[in-house]
Short mmCIF file of C-alpha atoms and ligand atoms in Angstrom, two decimals:
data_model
loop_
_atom_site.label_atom_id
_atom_site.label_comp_id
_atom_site.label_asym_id
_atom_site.label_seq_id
_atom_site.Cartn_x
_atom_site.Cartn_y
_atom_site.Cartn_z
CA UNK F 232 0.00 0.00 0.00
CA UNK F 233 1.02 3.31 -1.00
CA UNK F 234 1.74 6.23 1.65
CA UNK F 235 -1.15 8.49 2.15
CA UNK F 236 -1.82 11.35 4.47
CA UNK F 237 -5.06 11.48 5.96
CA UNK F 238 -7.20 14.29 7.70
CA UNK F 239 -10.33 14.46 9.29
CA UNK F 240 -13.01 17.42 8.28
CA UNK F 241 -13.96 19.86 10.67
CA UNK F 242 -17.18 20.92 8.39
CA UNK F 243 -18.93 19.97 5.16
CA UNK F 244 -17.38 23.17 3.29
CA UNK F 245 -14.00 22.34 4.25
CA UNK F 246 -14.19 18.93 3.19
CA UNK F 247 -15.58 19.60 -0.14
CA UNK F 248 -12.95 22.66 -0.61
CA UNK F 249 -10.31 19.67 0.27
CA UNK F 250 -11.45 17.33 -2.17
CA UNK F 251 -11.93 19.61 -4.81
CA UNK F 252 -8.35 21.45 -4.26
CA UNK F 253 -6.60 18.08 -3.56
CA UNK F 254 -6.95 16.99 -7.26
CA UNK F 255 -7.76 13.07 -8.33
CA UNK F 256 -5.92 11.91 -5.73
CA UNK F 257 -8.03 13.16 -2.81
CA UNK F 258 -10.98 11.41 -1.61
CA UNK F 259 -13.82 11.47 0.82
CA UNK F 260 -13.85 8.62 3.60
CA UNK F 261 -16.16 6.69 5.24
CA UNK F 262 -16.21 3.49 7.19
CA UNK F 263 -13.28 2.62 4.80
CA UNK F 264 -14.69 -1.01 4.07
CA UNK F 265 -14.50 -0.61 0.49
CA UNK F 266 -11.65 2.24 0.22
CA UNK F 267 -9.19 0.68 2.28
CA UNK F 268 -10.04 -3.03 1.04
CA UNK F 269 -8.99 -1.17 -2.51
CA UNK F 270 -6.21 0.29 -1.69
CA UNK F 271 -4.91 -2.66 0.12
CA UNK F 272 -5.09 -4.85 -3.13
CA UNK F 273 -3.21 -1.56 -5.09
CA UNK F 274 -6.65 -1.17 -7.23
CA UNK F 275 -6.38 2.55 -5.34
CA UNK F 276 -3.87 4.66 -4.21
CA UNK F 277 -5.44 8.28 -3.14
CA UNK F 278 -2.58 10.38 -1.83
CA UNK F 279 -5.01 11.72 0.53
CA UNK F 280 -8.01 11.02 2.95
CA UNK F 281 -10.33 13.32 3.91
CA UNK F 282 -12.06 11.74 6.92
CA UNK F 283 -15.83 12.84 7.17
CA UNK F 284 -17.35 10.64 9.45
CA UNK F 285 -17.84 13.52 12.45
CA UNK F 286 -19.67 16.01 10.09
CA UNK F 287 -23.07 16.32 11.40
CA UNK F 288 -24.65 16.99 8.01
CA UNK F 289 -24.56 13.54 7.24
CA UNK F 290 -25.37 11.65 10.08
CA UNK F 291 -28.27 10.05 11.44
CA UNK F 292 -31.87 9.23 9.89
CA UNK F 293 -35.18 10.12 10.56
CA UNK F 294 -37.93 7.44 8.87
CA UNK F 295 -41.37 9.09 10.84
CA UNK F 296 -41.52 11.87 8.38
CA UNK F 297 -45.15 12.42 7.12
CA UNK F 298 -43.34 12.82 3.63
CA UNK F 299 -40.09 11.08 3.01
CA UNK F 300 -37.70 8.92 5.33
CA UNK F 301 -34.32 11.33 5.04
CA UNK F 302 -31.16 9.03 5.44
CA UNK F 303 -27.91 10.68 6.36
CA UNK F 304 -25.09 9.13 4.23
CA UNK F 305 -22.95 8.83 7.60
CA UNK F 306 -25.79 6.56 9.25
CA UNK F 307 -24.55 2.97 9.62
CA UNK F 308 -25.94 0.57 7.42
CA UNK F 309 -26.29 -1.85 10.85
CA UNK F 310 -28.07 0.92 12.59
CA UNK F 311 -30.73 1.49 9.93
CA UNK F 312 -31.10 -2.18 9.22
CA UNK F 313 -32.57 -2.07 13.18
CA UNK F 314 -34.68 0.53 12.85
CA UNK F 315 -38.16 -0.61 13.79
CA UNK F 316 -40.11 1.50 11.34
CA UNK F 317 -38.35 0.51 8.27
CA UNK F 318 -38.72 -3.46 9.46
CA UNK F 319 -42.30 -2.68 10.19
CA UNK F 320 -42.91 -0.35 7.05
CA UNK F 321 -40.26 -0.91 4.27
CA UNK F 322 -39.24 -4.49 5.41
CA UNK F 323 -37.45 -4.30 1.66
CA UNK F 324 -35.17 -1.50 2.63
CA UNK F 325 -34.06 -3.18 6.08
CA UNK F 326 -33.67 -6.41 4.54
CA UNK F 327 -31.64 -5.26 1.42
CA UNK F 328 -29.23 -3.86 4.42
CA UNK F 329 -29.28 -6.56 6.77
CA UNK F 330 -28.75 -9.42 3.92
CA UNK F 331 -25.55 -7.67 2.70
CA UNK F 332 -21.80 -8.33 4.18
CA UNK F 333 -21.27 -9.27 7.69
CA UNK F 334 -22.36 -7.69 11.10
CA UNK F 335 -19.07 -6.11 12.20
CA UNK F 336 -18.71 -4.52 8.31
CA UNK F 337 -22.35 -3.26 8.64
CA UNK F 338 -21.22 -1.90 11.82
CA UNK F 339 -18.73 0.35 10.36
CA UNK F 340 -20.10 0.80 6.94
CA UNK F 341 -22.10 3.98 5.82
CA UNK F 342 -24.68 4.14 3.60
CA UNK F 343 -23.92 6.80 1.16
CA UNK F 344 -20.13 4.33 0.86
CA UNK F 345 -22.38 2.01 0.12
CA UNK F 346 -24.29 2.98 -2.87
CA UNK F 347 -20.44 3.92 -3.85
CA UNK F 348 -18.56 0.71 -3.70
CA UNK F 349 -17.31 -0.78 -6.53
CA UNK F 350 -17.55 -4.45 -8.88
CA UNK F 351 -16.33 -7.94 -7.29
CA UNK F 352 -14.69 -8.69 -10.57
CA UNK F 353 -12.10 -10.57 -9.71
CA UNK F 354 -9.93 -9.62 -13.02
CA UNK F 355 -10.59 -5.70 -11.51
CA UNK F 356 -9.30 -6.31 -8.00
CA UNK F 357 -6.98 -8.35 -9.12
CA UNK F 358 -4.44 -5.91 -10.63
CA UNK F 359 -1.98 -5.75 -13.05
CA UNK F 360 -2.05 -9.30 -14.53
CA UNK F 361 -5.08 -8.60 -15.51
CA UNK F 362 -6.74 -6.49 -18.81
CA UNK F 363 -9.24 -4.25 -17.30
CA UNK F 364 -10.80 -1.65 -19.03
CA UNK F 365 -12.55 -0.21 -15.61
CA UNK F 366 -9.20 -0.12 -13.99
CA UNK F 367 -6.63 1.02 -16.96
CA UNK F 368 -9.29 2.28 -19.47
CA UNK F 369 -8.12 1.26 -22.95
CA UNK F 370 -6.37 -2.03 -21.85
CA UNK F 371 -9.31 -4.79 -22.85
CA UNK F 372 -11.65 -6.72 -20.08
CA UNK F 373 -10.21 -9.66 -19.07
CA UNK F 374 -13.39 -11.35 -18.26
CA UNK F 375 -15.02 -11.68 -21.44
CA UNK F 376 -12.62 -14.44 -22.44
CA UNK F 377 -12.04 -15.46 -18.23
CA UNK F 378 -14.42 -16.99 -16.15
CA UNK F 379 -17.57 -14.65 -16.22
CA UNK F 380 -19.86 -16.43 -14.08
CA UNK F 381 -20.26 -13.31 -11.37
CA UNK F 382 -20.46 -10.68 -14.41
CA UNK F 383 -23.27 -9.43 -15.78
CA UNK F 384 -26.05 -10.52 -18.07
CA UNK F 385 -27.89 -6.90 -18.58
CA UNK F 386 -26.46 -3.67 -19.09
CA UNK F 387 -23.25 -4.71 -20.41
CA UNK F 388 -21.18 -3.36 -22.69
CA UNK F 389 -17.86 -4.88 -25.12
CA UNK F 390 -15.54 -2.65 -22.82
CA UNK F 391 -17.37 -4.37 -19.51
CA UNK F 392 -19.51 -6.60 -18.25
CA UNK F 393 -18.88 -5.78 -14.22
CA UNK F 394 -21.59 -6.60 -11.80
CA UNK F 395 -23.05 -3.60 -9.24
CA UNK F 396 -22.82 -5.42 -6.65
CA UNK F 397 -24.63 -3.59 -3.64
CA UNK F 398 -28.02 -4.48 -2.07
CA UNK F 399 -28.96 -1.14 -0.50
CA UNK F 400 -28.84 0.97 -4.17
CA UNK F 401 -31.21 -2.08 -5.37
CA UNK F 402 -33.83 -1.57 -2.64
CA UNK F 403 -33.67 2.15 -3.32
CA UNK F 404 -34.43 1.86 -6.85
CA UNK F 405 -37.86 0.22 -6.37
CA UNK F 406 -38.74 2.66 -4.11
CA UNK F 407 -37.59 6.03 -6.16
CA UNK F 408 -35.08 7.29 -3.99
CA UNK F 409 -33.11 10.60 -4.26
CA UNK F 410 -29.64 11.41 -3.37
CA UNK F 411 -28.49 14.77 -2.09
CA UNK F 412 -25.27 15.85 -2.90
CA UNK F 413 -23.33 19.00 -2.59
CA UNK F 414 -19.95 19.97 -4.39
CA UNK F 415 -18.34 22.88 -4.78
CA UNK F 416 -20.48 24.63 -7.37
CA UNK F 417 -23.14 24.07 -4.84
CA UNK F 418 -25.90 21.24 -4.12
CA UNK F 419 -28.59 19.11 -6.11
CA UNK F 420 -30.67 16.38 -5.94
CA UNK F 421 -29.97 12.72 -8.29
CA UNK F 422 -32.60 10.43 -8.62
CA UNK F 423 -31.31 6.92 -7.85
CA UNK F 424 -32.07 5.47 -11.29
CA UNK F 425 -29.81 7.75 -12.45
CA UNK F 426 -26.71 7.11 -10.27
CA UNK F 427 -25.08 4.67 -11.41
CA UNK F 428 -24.06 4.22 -15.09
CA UNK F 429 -23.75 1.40 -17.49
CA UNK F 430 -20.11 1.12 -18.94
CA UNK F 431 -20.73 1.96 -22.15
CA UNK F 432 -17.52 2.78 -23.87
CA UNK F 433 -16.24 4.50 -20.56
CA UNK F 434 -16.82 1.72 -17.55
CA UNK F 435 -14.00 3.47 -15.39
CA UNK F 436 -16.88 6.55 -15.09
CA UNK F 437 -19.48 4.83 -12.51
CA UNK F 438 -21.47 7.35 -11.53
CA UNK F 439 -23.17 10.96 -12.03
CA UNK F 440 -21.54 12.39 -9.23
CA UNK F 441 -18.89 14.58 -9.53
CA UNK F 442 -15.65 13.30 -7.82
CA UNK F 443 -15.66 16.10 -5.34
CA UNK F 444 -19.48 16.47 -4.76
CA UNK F 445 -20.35 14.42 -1.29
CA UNK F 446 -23.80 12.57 -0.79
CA UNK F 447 -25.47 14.26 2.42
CA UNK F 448 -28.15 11.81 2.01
CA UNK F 449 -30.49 9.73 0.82
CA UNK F 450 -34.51 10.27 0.57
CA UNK F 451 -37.68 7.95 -0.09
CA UNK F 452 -41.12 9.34 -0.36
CA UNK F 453 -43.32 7.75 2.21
CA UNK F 454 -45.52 5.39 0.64
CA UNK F 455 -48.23 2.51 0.87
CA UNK F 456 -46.29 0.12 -1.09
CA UNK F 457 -43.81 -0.14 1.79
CA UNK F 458 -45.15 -2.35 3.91
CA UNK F 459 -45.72 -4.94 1.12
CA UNK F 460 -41.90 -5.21 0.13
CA UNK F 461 -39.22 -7.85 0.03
CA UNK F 462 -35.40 -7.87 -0.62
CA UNK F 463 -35.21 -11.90 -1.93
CA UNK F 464 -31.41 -11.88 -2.07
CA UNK F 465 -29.70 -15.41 -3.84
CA UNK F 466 -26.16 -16.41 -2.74
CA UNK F 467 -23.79 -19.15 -3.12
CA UNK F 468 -23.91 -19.36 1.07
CA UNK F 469 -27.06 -17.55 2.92
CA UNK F 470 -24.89 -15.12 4.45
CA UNK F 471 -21.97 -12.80 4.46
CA UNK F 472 -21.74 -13.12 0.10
CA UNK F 473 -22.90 -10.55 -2.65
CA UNK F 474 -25.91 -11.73 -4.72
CA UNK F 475 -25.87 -13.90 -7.61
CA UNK F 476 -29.57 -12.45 -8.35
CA UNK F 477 -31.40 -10.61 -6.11
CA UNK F 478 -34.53 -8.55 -6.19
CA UNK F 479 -36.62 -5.87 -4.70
CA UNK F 480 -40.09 -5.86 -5.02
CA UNK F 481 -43.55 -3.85 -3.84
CA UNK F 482 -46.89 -4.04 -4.08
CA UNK F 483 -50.14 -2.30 -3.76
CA UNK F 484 -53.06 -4.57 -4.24
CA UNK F 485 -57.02 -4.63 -4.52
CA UNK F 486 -57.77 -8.11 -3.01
CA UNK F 487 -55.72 -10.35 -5.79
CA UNK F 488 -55.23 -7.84 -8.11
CA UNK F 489 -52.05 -5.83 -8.26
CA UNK F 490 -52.85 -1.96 -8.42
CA UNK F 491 -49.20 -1.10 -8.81
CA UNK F 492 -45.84 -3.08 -8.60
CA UNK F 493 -41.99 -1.83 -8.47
CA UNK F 494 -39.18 -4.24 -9.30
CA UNK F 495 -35.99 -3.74 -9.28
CA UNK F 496 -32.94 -6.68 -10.06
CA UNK F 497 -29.14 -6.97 -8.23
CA UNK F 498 -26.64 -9.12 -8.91
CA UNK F 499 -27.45 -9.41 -12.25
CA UNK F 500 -26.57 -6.21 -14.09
CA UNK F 501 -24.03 -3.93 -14.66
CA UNK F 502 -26.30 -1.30 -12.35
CA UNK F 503 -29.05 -1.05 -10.04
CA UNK F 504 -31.81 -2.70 -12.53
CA UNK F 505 -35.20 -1.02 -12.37
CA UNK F 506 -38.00 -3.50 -14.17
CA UNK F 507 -40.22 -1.19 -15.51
CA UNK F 508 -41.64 -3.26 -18.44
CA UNK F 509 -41.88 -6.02 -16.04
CA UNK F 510 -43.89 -3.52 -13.00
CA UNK F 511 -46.33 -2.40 -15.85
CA UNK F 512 -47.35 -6.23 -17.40
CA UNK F 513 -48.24 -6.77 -13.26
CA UNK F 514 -50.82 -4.07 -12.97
CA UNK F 515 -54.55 -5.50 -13.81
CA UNK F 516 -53.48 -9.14 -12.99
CA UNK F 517 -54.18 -11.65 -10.59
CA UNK F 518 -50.75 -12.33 -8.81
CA UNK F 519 -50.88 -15.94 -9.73
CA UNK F 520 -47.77 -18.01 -9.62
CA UNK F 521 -48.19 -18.03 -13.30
CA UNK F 522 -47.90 -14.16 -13.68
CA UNK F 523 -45.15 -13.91 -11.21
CA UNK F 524 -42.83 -16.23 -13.20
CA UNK F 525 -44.33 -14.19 -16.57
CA UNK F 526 -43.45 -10.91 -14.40
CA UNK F 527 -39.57 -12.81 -13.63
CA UNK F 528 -39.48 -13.71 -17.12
CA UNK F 529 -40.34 -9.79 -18.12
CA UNK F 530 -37.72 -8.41 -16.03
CA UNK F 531 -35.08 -10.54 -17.73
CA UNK F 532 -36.06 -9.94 -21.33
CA UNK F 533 -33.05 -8.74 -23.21
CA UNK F 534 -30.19 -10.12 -20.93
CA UNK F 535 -27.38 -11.40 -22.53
CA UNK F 536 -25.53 -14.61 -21.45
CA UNK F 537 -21.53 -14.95 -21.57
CA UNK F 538 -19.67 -18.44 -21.12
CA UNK F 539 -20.55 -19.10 -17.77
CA UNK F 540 -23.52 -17.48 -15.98
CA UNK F 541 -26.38 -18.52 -18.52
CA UNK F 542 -28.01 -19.53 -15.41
CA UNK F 543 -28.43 -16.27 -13.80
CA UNK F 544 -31.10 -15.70 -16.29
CA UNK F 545 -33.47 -18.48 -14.93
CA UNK F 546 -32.07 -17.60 -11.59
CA UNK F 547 -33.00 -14.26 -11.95
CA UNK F 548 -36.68 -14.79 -13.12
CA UNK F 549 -37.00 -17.39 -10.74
CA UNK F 550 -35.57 -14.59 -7.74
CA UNK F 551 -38.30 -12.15 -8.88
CA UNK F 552 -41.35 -14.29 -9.03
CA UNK F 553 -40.19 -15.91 -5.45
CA UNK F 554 -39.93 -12.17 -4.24
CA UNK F 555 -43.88 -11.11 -5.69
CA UNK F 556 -45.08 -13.91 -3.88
CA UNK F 557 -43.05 -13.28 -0.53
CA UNK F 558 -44.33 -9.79 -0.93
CA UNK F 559 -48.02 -10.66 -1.45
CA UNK F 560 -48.46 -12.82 1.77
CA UNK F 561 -46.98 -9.06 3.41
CA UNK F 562 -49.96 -7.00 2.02
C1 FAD L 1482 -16.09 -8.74 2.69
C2 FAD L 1482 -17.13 -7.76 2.26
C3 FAD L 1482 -18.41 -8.21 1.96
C4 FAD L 1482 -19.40 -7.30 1.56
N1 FAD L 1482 -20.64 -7.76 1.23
C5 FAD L 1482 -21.58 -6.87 0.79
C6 FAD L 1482 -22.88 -7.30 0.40
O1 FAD L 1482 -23.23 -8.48 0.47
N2 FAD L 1482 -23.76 -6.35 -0.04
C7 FAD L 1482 -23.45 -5.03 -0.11
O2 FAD L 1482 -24.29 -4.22 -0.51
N3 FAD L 1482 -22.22 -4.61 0.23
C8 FAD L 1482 -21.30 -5.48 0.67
N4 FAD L 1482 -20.05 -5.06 1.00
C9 FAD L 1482 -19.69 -3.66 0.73
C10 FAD L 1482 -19.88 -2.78 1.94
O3 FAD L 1482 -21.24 -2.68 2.23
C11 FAD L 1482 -19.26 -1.45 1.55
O4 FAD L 1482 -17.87 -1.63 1.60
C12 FAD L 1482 -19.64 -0.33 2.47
O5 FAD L 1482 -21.01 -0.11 2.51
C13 FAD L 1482 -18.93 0.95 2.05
O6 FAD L 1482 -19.21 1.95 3.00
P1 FAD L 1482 -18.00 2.70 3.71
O7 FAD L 1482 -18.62 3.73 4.59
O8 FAD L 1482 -17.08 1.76 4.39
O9 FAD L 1482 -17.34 3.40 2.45
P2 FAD L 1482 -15.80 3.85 2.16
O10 FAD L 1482 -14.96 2.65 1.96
O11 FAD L 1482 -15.39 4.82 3.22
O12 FAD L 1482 -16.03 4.63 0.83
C14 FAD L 1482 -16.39 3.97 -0.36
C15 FAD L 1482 -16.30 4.98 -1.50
O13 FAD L 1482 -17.31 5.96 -1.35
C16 FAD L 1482 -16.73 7.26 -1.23
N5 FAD L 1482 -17.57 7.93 -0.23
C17 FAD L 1482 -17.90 7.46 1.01
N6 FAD L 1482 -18.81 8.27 1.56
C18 FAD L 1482 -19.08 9.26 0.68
C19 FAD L 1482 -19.95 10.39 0.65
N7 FAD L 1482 -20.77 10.67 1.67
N8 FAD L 1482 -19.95 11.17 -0.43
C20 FAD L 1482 -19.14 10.92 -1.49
N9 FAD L 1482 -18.30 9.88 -1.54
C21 FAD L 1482 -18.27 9.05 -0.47
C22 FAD L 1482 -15.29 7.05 -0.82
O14 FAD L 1482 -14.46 8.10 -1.30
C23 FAD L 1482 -14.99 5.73 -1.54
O15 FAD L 1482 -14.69 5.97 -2.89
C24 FAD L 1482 -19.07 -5.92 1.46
C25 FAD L 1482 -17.78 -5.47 1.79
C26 FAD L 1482 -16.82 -6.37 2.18
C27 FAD L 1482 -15.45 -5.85 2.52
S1 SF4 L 1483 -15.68 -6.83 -16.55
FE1 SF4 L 1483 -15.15 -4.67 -16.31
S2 SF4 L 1483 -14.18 -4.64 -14.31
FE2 SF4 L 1483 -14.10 -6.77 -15.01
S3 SF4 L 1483 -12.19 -7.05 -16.19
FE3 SF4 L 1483 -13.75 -6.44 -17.65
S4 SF4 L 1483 -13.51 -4.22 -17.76
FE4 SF4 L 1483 -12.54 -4.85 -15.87
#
């Protein structure tokens, strides 16, 4: 690992003006699970840290808001997992947090690092043996010829194929969050669904945020659908491992019928995967287990297999039409 100064922000301002003066080599930190991790295997090498886990801006959460539940991107993702309202409520959002990494890593990790953290591709973390366009842009993607059973089978792109892999960004997706962030040109607000990129010809550019704009936090209008929701996460063990498909869904239904539905897919794409065409063949139906597996088949329409994880796609439909019916016995 590479030397690195590190300094912890006595204000919001001062940590943006840091960032933003400090070049490409200055970053924000968090709980450090992903940062460190990455600059541990040499994937990263800031020069400096700008510590802003005291800033008050960003801590803490508030979910009994008449309006939205506001989500400081300091909060730890074990302390909103617990929160009795959201299990109650949004059981999707606290199970989305409390199905992903360990205890003691929840304990320490914040949510707006979260949404942030980057692909398990093993060809990416794995350094310089290894073509990666994400990492050296220009130098090829090692996993389309490699073992690609992890990667992605929608949103992909000939320069990458990476899997998002969070759980929290998934959850938030179905439910239309809204990131604030402020930089120093001032603040604005990002809709969730438009976070994250796909790679496109440029996979080493992973978000919309500017690289010295901070998330604050993290908002979700208060709605019905909450309370029938379910994060139906599939893993190679059933705990402490990313998703191999995973999927967040919510309902609002008139006796069988569904009134409304949001889905949204992780594991399986190169983003947070909002099912849209999927949500809209639900509405009118009878939530058989017929037109779950036609709404699981939906939401995987168009994905694209590589050598080895062809059977993410029947895991994947399978994951969503498991989820609607989890989610129905909540309404
Ligand atoms: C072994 C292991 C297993 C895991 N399993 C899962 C899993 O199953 N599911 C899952 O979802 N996650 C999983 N994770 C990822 C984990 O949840 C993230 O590492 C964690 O949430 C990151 O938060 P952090 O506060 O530690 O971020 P940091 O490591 O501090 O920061 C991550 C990135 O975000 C930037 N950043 C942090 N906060 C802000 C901010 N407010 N504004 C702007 N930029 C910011 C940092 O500069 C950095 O680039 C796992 C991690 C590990 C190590
Ligand atoms: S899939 Fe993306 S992250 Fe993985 S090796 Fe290819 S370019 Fe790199």
């Amino acid at each position: 690992m590479r030397p690195f100064s590190y300094a912890r922000a006595d204000g919001q301002a001062a940590a943006i003006r840091a960032v933003s003066a400090g070049g490409a080599g200055t970053r924000f930190l968090a709980g450090g699970t992903t940062l460190y991790d990455l600059m541990k295997l040499g994937v990263e090498a800031p020069e400096r840290l700008v510590d802003i886990n005291a800033l008050p801006a960003i801590r803490g959460f508030d979910t009994t808001g008449p309006r939205e539940l506001v989500f400081g991107a300091g909060a730890r993702m074990s302390d909103v997992a617990a929160d009795p309202r959201l299990v109650a409520e949004y059981p999707a959002l606290s199970e989305s947090l409390w199905k992903a990494a360990s205890q003691q890593l929840r304990n320490m990790a914040s949510l707006g690092g979260n949404l942030l953290q980057r692909t398990r591709c093993a060809y990416f973390r794995g350094g310089e043996p290894f073509a990666c366009n994400k990492r050296v842009p220009g130098s090829g993607c090692a996993a389309r010829e490699g073992i690609d059973r992890g990667h992605a089978v929608l949103g992909g792109s000939e320069a990458c194929i990476a899997t998002y892999p969070g759980d929290w960004a998934v959850a938030l997706a179905a439910f239309d969050g809204v990131v604030d962030v402020a930089g120093p040109n001032g603040s604005r607000s990002i809709p969730l669904d438009a976070l994250h990129r796909e790679p496109g010809t440029t996979p080493e550019v992973e978000t919309s945020l500017g690289r010295d704009e901070m998330i604050l936090r993290i908002r979700v209008p208060v709605t019905p659908l909450g309370r029938a929701s379910t994060y139906h996460k599939i893993r190679d063990r059933e705990s402490y491992a990313f998703a191999l498909a995973s999927a967040a869904v919510a309902l609002r239904m008139e006796g069988e019928v569904v009134r409304e539905a949001r889905i949204a897919l992780g594991g399986l794409a190169t983003r947070p995967w909002r099912a849209r065409e999927a949500e809209r063949g639900l509405v009118g139906q009878r939530l058989t287990a017929e037109a779950a597996r036609a709404a699981g088949d939906a939401a995987l329409r168009g994905a694209r297999p590589g050598h080895h994880n062809a059977f993410r796609i029947e895991l994947g439909a399978r994951t969503v039409a498991d989820a609607l019916l989890i989610a129905r016995q909540r309404v």
